[in-house]
Coordinates of C-alpha atoms and ligand atoms in Angstrom, one line a residue:
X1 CA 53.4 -45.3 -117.7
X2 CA 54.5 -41.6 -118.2
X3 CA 52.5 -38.9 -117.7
X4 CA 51.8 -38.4 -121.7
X5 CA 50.3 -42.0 -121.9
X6 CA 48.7 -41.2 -118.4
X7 CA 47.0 -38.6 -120.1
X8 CA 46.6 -40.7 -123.4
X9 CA 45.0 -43.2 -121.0
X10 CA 42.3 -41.0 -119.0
X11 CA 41.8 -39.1 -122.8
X12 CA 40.9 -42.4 -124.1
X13 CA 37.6 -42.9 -120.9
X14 CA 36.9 -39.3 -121.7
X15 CA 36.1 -40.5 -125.6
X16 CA 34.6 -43.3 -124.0
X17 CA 32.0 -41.0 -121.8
X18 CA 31.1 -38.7 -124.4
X19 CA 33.2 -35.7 -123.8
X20 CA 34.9 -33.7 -125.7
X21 CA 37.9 -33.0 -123.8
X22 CA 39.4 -34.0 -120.6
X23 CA 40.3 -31.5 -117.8
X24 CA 43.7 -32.9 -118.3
X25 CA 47.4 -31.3 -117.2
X26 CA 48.4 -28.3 -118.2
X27 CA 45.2 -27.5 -119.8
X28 CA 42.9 -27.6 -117.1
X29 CA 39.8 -27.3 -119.7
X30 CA 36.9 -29.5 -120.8
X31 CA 34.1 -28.2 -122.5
X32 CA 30.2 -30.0 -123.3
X33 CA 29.3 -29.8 -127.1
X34 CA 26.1 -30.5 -125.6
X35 CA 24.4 -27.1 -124.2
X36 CA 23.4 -24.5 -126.5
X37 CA 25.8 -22.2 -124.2
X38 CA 28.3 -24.4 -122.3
X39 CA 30.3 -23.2 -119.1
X40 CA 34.2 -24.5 -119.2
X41 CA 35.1 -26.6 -116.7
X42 CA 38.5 -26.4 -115.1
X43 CA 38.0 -28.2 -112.1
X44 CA 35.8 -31.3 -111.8
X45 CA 33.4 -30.9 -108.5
X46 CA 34.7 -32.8 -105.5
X47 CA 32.8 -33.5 -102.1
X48 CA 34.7 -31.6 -98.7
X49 CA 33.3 -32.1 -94.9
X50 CA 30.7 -34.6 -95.8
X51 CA 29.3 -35.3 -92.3
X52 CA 25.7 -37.2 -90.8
X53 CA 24.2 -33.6 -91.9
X54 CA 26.3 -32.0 -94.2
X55 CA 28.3 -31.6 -97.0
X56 CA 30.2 -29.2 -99.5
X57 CA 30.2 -29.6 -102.9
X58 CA 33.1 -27.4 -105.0
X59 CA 33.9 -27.4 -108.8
X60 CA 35.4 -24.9 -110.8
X61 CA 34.9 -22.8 -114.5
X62 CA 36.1 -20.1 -117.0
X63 CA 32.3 -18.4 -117.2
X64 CA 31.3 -16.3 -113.7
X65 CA 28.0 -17.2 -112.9
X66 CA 25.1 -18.8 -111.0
X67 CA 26.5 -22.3 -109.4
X68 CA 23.9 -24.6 -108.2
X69 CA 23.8 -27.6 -106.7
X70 CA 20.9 -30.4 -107.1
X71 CA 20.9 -33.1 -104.9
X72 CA 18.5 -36.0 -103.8
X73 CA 17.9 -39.1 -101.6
X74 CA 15.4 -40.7 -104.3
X75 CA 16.5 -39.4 -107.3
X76 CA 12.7 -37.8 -107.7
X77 CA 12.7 -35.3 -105.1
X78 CA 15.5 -32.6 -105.5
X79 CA 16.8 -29.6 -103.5
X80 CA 18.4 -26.6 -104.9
X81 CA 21.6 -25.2 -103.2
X82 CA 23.3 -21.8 -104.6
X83 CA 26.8 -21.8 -103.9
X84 CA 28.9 -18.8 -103.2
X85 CA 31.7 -18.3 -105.9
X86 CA 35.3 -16.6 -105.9
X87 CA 37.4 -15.3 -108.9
X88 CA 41.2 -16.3 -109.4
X89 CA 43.1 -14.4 -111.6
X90 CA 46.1 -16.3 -113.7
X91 CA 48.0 -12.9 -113.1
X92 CA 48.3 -14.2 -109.6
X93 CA 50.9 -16.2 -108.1
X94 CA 50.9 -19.7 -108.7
X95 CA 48.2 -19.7 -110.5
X96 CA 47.3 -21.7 -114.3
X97 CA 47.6 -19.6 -117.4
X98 CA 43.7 -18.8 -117.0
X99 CA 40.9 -17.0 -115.0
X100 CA 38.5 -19.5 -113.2
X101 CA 36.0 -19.1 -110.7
X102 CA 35.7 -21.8 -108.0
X103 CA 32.5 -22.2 -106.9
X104 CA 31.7 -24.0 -103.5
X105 CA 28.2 -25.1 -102.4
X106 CA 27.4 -26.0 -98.8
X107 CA 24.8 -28.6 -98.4
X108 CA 22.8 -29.1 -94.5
X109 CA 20.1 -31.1 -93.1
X110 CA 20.8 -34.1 -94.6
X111 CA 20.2 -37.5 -93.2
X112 CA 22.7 -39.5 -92.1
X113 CA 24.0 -42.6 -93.4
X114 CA 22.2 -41.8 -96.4
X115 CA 22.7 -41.9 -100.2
X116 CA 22.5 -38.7 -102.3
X117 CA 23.0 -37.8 -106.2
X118 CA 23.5 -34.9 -107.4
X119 CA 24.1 -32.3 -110.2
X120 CA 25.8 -29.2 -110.6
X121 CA 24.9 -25.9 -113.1
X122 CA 26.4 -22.5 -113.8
X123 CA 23.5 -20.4 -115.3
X124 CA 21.6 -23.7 -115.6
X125 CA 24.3 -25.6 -118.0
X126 CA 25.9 -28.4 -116.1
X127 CA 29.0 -28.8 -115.3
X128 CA 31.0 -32.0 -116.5
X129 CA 31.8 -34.5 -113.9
X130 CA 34.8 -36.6 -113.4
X131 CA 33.4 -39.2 -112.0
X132 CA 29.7 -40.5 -110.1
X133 CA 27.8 -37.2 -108.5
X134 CA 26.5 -39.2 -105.5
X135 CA 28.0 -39.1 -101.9
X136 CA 26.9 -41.0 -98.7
X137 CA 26.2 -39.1 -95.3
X138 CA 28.2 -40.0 -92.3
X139 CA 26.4 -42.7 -89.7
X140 CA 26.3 -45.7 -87.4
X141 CA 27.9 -49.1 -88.3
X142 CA 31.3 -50.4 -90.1
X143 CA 32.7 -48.6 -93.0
X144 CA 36.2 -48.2 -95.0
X145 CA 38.3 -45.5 -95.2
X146 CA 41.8 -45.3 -97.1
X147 CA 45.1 -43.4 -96.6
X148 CA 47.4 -42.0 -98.9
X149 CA 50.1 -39.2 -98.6
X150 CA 53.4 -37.6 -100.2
X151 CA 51.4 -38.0 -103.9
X152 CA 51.9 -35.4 -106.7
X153 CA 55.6 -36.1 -107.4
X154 CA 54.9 -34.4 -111.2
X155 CA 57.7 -35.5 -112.7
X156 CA 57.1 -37.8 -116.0
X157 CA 59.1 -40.9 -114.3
X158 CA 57.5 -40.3 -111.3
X159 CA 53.5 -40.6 -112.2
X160 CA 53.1 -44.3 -112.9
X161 CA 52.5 -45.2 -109.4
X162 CA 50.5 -42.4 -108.3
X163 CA 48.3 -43.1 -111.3
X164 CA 47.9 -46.7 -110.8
X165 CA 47.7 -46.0 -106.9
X166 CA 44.2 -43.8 -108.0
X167 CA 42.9 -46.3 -110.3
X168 CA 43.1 -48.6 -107.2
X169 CA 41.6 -46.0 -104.6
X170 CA 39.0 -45.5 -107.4
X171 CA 38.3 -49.3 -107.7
X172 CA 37.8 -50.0 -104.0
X173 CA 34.9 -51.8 -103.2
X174 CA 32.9 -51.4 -100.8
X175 CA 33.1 -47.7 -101.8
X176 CA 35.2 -46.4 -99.0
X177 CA 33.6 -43.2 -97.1
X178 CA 36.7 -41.2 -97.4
X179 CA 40.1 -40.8 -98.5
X180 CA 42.6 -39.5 -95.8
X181 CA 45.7 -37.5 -97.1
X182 CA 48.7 -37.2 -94.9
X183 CA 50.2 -34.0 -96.7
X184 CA 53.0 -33.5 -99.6
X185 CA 50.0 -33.5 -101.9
X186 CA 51.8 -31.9 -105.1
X187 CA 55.7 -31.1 -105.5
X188 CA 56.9 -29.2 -108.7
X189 CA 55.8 -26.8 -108.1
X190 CA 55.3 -26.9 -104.3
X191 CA 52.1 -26.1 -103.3
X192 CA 50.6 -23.7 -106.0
X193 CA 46.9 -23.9 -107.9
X194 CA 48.1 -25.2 -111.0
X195 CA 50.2 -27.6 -109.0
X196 CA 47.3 -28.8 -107.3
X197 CA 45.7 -29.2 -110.5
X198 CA 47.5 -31.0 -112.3
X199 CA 48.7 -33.1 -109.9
X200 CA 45.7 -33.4 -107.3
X201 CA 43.4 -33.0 -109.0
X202 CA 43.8 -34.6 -112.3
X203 CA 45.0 -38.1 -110.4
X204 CA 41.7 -38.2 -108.5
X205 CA 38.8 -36.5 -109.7
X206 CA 37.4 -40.1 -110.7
X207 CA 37.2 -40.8 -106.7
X208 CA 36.4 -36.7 -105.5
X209 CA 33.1 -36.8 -106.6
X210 CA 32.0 -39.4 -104.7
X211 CA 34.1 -39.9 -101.7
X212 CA 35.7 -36.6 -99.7
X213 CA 38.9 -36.0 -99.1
X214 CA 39.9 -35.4 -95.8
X215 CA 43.8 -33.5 -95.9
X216 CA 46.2 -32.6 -93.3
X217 CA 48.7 -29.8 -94.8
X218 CA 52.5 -30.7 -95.3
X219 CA 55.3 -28.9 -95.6
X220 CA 55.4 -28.8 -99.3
X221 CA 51.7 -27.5 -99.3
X222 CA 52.9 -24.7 -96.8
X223 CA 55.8 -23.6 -99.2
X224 CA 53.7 -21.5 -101.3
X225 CA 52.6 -18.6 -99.8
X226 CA 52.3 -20.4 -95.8
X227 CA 49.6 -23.3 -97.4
X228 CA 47.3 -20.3 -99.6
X229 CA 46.2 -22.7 -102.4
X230 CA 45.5 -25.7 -99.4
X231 CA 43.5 -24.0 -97.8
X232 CA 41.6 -22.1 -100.8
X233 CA 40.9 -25.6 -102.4
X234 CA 39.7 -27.2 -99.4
X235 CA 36.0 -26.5 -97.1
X236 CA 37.2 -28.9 -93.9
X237 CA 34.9 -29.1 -91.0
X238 CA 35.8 -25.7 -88.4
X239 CA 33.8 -27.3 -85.5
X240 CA 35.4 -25.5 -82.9
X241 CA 38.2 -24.1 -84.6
X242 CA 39.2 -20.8 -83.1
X243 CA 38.0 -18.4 -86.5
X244 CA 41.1 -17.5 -87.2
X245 CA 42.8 -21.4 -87.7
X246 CA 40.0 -22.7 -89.3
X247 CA 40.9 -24.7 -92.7
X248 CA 44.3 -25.6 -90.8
X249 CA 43.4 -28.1 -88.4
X250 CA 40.0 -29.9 -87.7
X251 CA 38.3 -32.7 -86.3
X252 CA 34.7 -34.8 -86.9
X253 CA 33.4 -38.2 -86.7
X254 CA 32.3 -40.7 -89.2
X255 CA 30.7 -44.0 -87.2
X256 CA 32.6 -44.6 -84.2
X257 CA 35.3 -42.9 -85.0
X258 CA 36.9 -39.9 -83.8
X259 CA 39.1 -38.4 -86.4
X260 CA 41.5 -35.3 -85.5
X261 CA 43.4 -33.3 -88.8
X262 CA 46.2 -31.1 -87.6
X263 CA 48.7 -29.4 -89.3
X264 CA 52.5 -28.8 -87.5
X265 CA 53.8 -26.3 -90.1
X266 CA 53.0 -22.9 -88.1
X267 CA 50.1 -23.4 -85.6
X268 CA 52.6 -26.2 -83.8
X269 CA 55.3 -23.5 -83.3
X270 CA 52.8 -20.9 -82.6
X271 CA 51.5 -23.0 -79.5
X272 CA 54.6 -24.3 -78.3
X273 CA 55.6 -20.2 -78.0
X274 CA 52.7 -20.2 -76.1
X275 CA 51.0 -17.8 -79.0
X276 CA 48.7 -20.2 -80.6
X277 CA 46.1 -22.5 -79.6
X278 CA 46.1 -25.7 -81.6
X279 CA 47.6 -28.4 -78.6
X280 CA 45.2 -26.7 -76.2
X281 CA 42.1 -26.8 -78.9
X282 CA 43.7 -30.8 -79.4
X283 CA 43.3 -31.8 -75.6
X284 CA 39.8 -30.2 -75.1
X285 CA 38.7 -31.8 -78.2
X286 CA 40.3 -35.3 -77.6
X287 CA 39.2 -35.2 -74.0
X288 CA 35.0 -34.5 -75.2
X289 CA 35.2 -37.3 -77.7
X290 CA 32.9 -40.2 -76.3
X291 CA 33.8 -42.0 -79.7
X292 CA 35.2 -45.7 -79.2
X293 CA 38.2 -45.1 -81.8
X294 CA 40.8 -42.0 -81.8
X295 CA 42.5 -41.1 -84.9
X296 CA 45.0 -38.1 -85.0
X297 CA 47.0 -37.3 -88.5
X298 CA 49.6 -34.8 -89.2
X299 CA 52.1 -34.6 -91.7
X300 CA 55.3 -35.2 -89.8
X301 CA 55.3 -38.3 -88.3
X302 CA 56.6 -38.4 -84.7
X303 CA 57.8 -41.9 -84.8
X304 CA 59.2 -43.1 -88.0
X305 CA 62.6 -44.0 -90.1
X306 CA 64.1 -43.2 -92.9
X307 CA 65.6 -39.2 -94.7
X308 CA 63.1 -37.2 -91.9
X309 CA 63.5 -39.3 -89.1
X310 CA 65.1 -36.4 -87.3
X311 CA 63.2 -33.7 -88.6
X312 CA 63.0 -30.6 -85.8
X313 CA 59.2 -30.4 -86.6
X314 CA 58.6 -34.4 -86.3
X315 CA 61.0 -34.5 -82.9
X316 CA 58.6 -31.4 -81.4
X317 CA 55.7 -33.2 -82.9
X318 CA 57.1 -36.6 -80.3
X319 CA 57.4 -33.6 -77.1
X320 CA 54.5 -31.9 -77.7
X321 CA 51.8 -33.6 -79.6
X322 CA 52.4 -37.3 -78.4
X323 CA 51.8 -36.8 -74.6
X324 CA 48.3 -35.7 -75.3
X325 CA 47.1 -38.2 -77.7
X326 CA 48.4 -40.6 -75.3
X327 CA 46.9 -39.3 -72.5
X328 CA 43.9 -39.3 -74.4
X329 CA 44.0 -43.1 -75.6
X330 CA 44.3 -41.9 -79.1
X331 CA 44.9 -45.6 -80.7
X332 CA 46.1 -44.5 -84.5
X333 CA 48.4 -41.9 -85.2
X334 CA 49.0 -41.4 -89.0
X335 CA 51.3 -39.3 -90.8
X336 CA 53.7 -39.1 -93.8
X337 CA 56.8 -37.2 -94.5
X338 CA 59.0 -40.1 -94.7
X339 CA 58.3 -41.7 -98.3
X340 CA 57.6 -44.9 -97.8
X341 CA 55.4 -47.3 -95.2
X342 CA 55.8 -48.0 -91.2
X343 CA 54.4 -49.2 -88.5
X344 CA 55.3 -48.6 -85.0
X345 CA 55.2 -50.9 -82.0
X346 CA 52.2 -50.1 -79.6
X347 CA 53.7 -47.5 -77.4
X348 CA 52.2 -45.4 -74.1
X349 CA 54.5 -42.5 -71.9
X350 CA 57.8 -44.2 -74.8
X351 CA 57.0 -47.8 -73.3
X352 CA 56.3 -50.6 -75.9
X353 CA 53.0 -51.6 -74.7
X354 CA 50.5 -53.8 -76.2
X355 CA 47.9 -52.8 -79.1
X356 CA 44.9 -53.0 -76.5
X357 CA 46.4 -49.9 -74.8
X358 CA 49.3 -48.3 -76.7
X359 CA 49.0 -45.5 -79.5
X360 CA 50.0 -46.9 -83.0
X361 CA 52.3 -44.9 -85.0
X362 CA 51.3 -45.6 -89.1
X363 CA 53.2 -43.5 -91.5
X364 CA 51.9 -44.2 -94.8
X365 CA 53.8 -41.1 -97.2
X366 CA 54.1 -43.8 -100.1
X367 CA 51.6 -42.1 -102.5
X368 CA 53.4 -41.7 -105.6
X369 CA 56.8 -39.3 -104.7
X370 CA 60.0 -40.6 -104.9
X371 CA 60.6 -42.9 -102.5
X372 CA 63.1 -43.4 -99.4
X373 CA 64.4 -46.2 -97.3
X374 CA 63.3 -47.5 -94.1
X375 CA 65.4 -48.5 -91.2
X376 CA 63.9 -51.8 -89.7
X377 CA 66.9 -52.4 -87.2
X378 CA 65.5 -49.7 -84.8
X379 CA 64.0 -51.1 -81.9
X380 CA 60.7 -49.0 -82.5
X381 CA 59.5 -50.6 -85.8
X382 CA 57.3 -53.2 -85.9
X383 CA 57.1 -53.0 -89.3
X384 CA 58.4 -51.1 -92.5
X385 CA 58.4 -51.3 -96.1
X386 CA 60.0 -48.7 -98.9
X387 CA 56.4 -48.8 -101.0
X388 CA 54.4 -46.6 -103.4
X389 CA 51.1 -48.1 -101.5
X390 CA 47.8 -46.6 -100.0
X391 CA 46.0 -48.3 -96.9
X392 CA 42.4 -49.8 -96.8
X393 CA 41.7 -49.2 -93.3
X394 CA 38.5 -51.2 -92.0
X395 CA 36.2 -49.7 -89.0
X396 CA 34.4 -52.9 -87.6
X397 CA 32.9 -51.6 -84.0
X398 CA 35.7 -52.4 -81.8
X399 CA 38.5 -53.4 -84.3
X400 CA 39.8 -52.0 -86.9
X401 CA 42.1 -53.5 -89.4
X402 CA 44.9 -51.7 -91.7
X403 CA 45.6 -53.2 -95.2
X404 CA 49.0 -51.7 -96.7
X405 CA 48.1 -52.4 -100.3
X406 CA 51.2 -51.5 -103.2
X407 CA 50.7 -50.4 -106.3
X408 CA 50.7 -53.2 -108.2
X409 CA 47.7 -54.5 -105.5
X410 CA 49.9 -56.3 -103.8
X411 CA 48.9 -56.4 -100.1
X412 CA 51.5 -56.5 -98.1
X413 CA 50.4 -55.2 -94.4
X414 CA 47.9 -56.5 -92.4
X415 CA 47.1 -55.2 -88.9
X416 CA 44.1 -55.7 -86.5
X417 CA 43.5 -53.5 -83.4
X418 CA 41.2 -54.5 -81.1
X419 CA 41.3 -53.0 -77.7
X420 CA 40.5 -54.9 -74.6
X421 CA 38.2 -53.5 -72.0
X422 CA 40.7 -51.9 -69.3
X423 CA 39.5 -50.1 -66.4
X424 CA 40.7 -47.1 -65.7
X425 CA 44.7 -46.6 -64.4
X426 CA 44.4 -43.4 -63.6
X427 CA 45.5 -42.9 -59.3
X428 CA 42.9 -40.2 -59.1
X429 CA 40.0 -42.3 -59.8
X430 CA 38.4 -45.5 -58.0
X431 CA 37.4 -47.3 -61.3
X432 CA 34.2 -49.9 -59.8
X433 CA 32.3 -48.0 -57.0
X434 CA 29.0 -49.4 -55.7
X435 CA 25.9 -46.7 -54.5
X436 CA 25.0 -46.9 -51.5
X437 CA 26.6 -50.3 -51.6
X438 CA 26.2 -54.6 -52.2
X439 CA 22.4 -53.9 -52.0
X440 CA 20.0 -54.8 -54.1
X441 CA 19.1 -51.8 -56.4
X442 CA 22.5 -50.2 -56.2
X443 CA 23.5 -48.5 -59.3
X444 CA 27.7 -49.6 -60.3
X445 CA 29.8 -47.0 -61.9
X446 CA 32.8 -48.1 -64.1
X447 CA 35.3 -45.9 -65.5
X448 CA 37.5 -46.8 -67.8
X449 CA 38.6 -47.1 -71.9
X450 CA 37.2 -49.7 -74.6
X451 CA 34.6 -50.8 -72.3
X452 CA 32.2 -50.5 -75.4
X453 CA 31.9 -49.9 -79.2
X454 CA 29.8 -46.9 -78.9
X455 CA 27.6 -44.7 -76.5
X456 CA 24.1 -46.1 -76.0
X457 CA 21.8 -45.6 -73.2
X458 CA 17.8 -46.9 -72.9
X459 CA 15.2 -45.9 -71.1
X460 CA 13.0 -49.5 -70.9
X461 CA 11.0 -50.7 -67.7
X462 CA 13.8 -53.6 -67.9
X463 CA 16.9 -52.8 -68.7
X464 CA 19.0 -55.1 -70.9
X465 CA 22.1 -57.2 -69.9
X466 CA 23.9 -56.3 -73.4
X467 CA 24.1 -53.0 -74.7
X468 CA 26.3 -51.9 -77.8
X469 CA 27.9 -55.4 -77.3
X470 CA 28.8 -54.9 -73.6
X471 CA 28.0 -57.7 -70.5
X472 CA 28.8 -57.2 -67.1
X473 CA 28.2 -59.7 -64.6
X474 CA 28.7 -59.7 -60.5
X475 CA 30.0 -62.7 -59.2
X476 CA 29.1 -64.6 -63.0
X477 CA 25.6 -63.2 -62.9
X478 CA 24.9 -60.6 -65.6
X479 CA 23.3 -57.3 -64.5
X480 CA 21.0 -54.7 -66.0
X481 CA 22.6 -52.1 -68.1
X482 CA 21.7 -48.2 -67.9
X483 CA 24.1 -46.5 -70.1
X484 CA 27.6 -47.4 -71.6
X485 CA 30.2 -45.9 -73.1
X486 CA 34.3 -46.2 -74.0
X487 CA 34.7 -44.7 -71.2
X488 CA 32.1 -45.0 -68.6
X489 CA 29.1 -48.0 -67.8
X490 CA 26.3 -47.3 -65.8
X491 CA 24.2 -50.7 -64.1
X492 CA 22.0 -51.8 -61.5
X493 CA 22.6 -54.3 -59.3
X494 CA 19.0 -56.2 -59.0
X495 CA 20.5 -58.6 -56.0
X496 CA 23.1 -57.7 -52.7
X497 CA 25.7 -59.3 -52.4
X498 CA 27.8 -60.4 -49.6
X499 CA 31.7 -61.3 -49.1
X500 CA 33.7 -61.1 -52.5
X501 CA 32.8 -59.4 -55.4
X502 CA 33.7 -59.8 -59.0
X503 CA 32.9 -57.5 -61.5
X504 CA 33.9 -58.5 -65.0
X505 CA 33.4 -56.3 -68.8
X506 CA 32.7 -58.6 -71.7
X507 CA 33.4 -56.9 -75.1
X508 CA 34.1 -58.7 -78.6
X509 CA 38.0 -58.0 -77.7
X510 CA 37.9 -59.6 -74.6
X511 CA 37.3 -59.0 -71.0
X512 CA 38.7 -57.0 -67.7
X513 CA 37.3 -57.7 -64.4
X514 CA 38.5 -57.1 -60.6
X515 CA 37.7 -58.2 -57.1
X516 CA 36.9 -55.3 -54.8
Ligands
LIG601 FE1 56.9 -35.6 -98.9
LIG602 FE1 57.0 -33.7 -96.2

C-alpha cells in the first residue's frame, strides 16, 4: 500500500467515525461539522509521561484559545485541567504551511494503576480525537510494553510497512502500557514539524491517545535544528534531569521496571569532554533504582551489525555507556540505528555470559525505513533478522519475554529472561553476614541482584517465610522474612545453629545458596 491508498484507507475510518476530514498528510486539518463554532484540529491529542500519578495530555489547533482537559476514573466524576499553550508560526523553519497552537495539559494526583477517560476543549468545543481518550496510570503487577524505531521513512514505496506495523501496535491486546521508540522517528525531511506530522503522527494517532509514547532522540531527529521539533512535541518525565537537559534524556518506572531514555547525539559528547552531565546523572540514577528489571534505550546501538556497526557514536556508546549499565545489572539494552532486528548474546565486562547475569543487547530499528542487512557470522549475535517488525515485550515479575513480531504478524523472535538469584560478586562486600551470630534471633543480611521481584517489607508480629515470591531457608528450614529486595534481604533467624550453614534464595527463576 502507498501512501495515497494509506491515506484512502484511514479517510475511509474517518467516514466511518463521523468526521468530516481526517488530519491526514500534508494537510494536517480536520474540522467537526458538529459545534456551532469548531476549533481546527491539526494534531490529534496524545498522552506523554503517564506515570502512577501523572500524566500530560497534548493536541494541537489553528484557533488560539482556552485548552482543557476533562478526565475521570468513573466516567461521572470529572476534573478540569487548563493547559498551557504555544504558538508556531509556518514562517518558521520546518514548519507546515499553517499557524497552530500546541496545547499541552499536565495532569497530577492521579491513582495508580487506574483507568481514566477523558476529553479535550478549546473555548469549550472539543477537539477531535484520533483514537480512544482513556489512558491507564502506571502500577504494580505484569504489563506489556512494545518497541519500535527507525519509522517515518516518507517515501510512497516506503509506507506500507510502517502502516501495517501501526495497525498492529494499534491492535495489540492486552492494550500495551506504552510504546517505546528507539529514534529515526521521521526522515524526509529529517526531523522537522511537518515531518513529524506527517510521518509520526499521522501513522499513530490511533494508538497516542491511549498509550504514551516513550522516545529516545536519533540522529535524524537531531538534524533539524540539534532535535528542536523532538523535543517541542514531546513532555518526557525530567525527574532529576539537570534543568537544562531535560526533554533529552530521562528515566521512570512502570511496575517493576526501571526504564532509563538517553540520547547520544550531543549530551554523550558533552560528558565524555568532561562538559556535560548525562553518564554521571546515568550511574547515580541506575545505582538508586531498587526496581527488579533495568532497561536503558538509546539510539545507537553499542552492539549490533549491519551499515552502522562501526558508527563513532555507537563505538563511544560501547566505551562509555556500557561499563555502567553493566556495572549496574542493567539486563535490556535497546536501541536502533541499524535497520533491521538483533539480538546479542548475554554479555558482562565483553564476556559472553549467561542471560541470568549478562546485559542483553536488542536493537529493534525495523519500524518502517528502508531496511539493511545483518551480519549473523559475528561471534556476538545470538540472533538477527533484516525485518520491518515491532517487539511485544512481556513484564511478568521476574521474567520478561521479547516477541519480535513482522509486519505481516509473523512472529519470528521469542526470548525469555529470567534472572537467577546471585549473590553479590562484588570483593568489597561479604554477601551472607549473620548479627551477632548462629543465635537464635539473629537478623541475616544478603546482598545481592534478582534475589526478588520487587521491594516489600512488613511490619507483622510474625513475619512471613515468602515475601514478593522470595524463600530463604538455613540448613532446609525456612526463616522469617523482614524486608526484600533485588538487591538486599533482610531475615531473622528464630533458631541457632551449630557447625555448617546453608543459606539458600528461592525465586520463580531458580535458586543460589552458599555454605559459610
Ligand atoms: Fe535510522
Ligand atoms: Fe539512526
Amino acid at each position: 500500500m502507498n501512501r495515497r491508498a494509506f491515506i484512502t484507507a484511514l479517510g475511509a475510518v474517518a467516514t466511518q467515525q463521523g468526521w468530516n476530514r481526517l488530519a491526514s498528510p500534508g494537510s494536517g486539518l480536520a474540522v467537526n461539522p458538529l459545534q456551532s463554532q469548531p476549533v481546527t484540529t491539526s494534531r490529534y491529542p496524545y498522552l506523554q509521561n503517564v506515570r502512577t500519578d501523572r500524566a500530560s495530555i497534548l493536541w494541537a489547533t489553528l484557533e488560539a484559545g482556552l485548552g482543557q482537559v476533562q478526565y475521570s476514573s468513573d466516567g461521572v466524576n470529572f476534573k478540569t485541567v487548563v493547559a498551557r499553550s504555544r504558538f508556531f508560526s509556518r514562517l518558521d523553519p520546518g514548519q507546515p504551511s499553517h499557524d497552530y497552537v500546541q496545547y499541552q495539559a499536565d495532569i497530577a494526583g492521579l491513582s495508580p494503576n487506574t483507568d481514566y477517560v477523558y476529553s479535550v476543549t478549546v473555548n469549550g468545543a472539543p477537539v477531535q480525537a484520533g483514537g480512544d481518550l482513556r489512558f491507564h496510570t502506571a502500577g504494580p503487577g505484569p504489563f506489556n510494553f512494545l518497541v519500535l524505531g527507525d519509522s517515518g521513512w516518507g517515501l510512497a514505496n516506503q509506507t506500507t510497512e510502517q502502516y501495517m506495523i501501526a495497525q498492529r501496535m494499534l491492535g495489540e491486546r492486552p492494550v500495551p502500557a506504552m510504546i517505546i521508540h528507539t529514534g529515526d522517528i521521521c526522515y524526509n525531511p529529517d526531523g522537522t514539524y511537518d515531518s513529524y506530522q506527517q510521518h509520526y503522527f499521522d501513522y499513530y494517532a490511533a494508538s497516542m491517545s491511549s498509550v504514551p509514547f516513550f522516545p529516545c532522540p536519533g540522529n535524524h531527529d537531531y538534524l533539524f535544528l540539534n532535535g528542536a521539533a523532538y523535543l517541542a512535541i514531546h513532555a518526557v518525565p525530567t525527574d532529576s534531569v539537570p534543568a537544562a537537559d531535560r526533554g533529552r534524556y530521562y528515566s521512570y518506572d512502570w511496575g517493576n521496571v526501571h526504564f532509563v531514555s538517553l540520547e547520544v547525539m550531543q549530551s554523550l559528547d558533552q560528558a565524555v569532554s568532561g562538559n556535560g552531565p548525562m553518564l554521571r546523572w546515568l550511574d547515580n540514577d541506575l545505582r538508586s533504582t531498587r526496581q527488579f528489571w533495568k532497561i536503558v534505550y538509546f539510539h545507537q546501538p553499542p552492539w549490533s551489525t549491519g551499515l552502522n556497526e562501526s558508527d563513532p557514536v555507537a563505538l563511544k556508546g560501547r566505551a562509555f555507556v556500557c561499563p555502567i549499565l553493566e556495572n549496574n545489572g542493567v539486563q535490556i539494552v535497546i536501541g536502533g540505528h541499524n535497520h533491521s532486528y538483533q539480538r546479542s548474546q548475554p554479555q558482562r565486562n565483553k564476556t559472553f555470559v549467561g542471560s541470568n547475569v549478562g546485559t542483553n543487547y536488542i536493537t529493534s530499528g525495523g519500524g518502517g525505513a528502508i531496511l539493511y542487512a545483518v551480519d549473523t557470522n559475528q561471534p556476538i549475535m545470538a540472533f538477527g533478522k533484516s525485518a520491518f517488525h515491532y517487539l511485544r515485550t512481556e513484564v511478568r515479575g521476574t521474567q520478561i519475554t521479547i516477541h519480535a513480531i513482522q509486519y505481516d504478524g509473523v512472529e519470528f523472535d521469542t526470548y525469555t529472561i529470567a534472572p537467577a538469584p546471585a549473590f553479590s560478586d562484588d570483593p568489597k562486600v561479604t554477601p551472607v553476614t549473620l548479627s551477632p551470630g548462629p543465635v537464635a534471633g539473629a537478623t541475616i543480611r544478603i546482598i545481592g541482584r534478582s534475589l526478588a521481584a520487587e521491594e516489600t517489607f512488613l511490619c507483622t508480629p510474625t513475619p512471613p517465610t515468602t515475601m514478593a515470591g522470595t524463600t530463604v531457608t538455613v540448613n532446609g528450614q525456612p526463616i522469617q522474612l523482614l524486608y526484600v529486595s533485588p538487591t538486599q534481604i533482610y531475615a531473622l533467624l528464630p533458631f541457632a545453629v551449630s557447625g555448617n550453614i546453608t543459606i539458600r534464595v528461592t525465586t520463580a527463576n531458580g535458586f543460589v545458596e552458599r555454605a559459610i
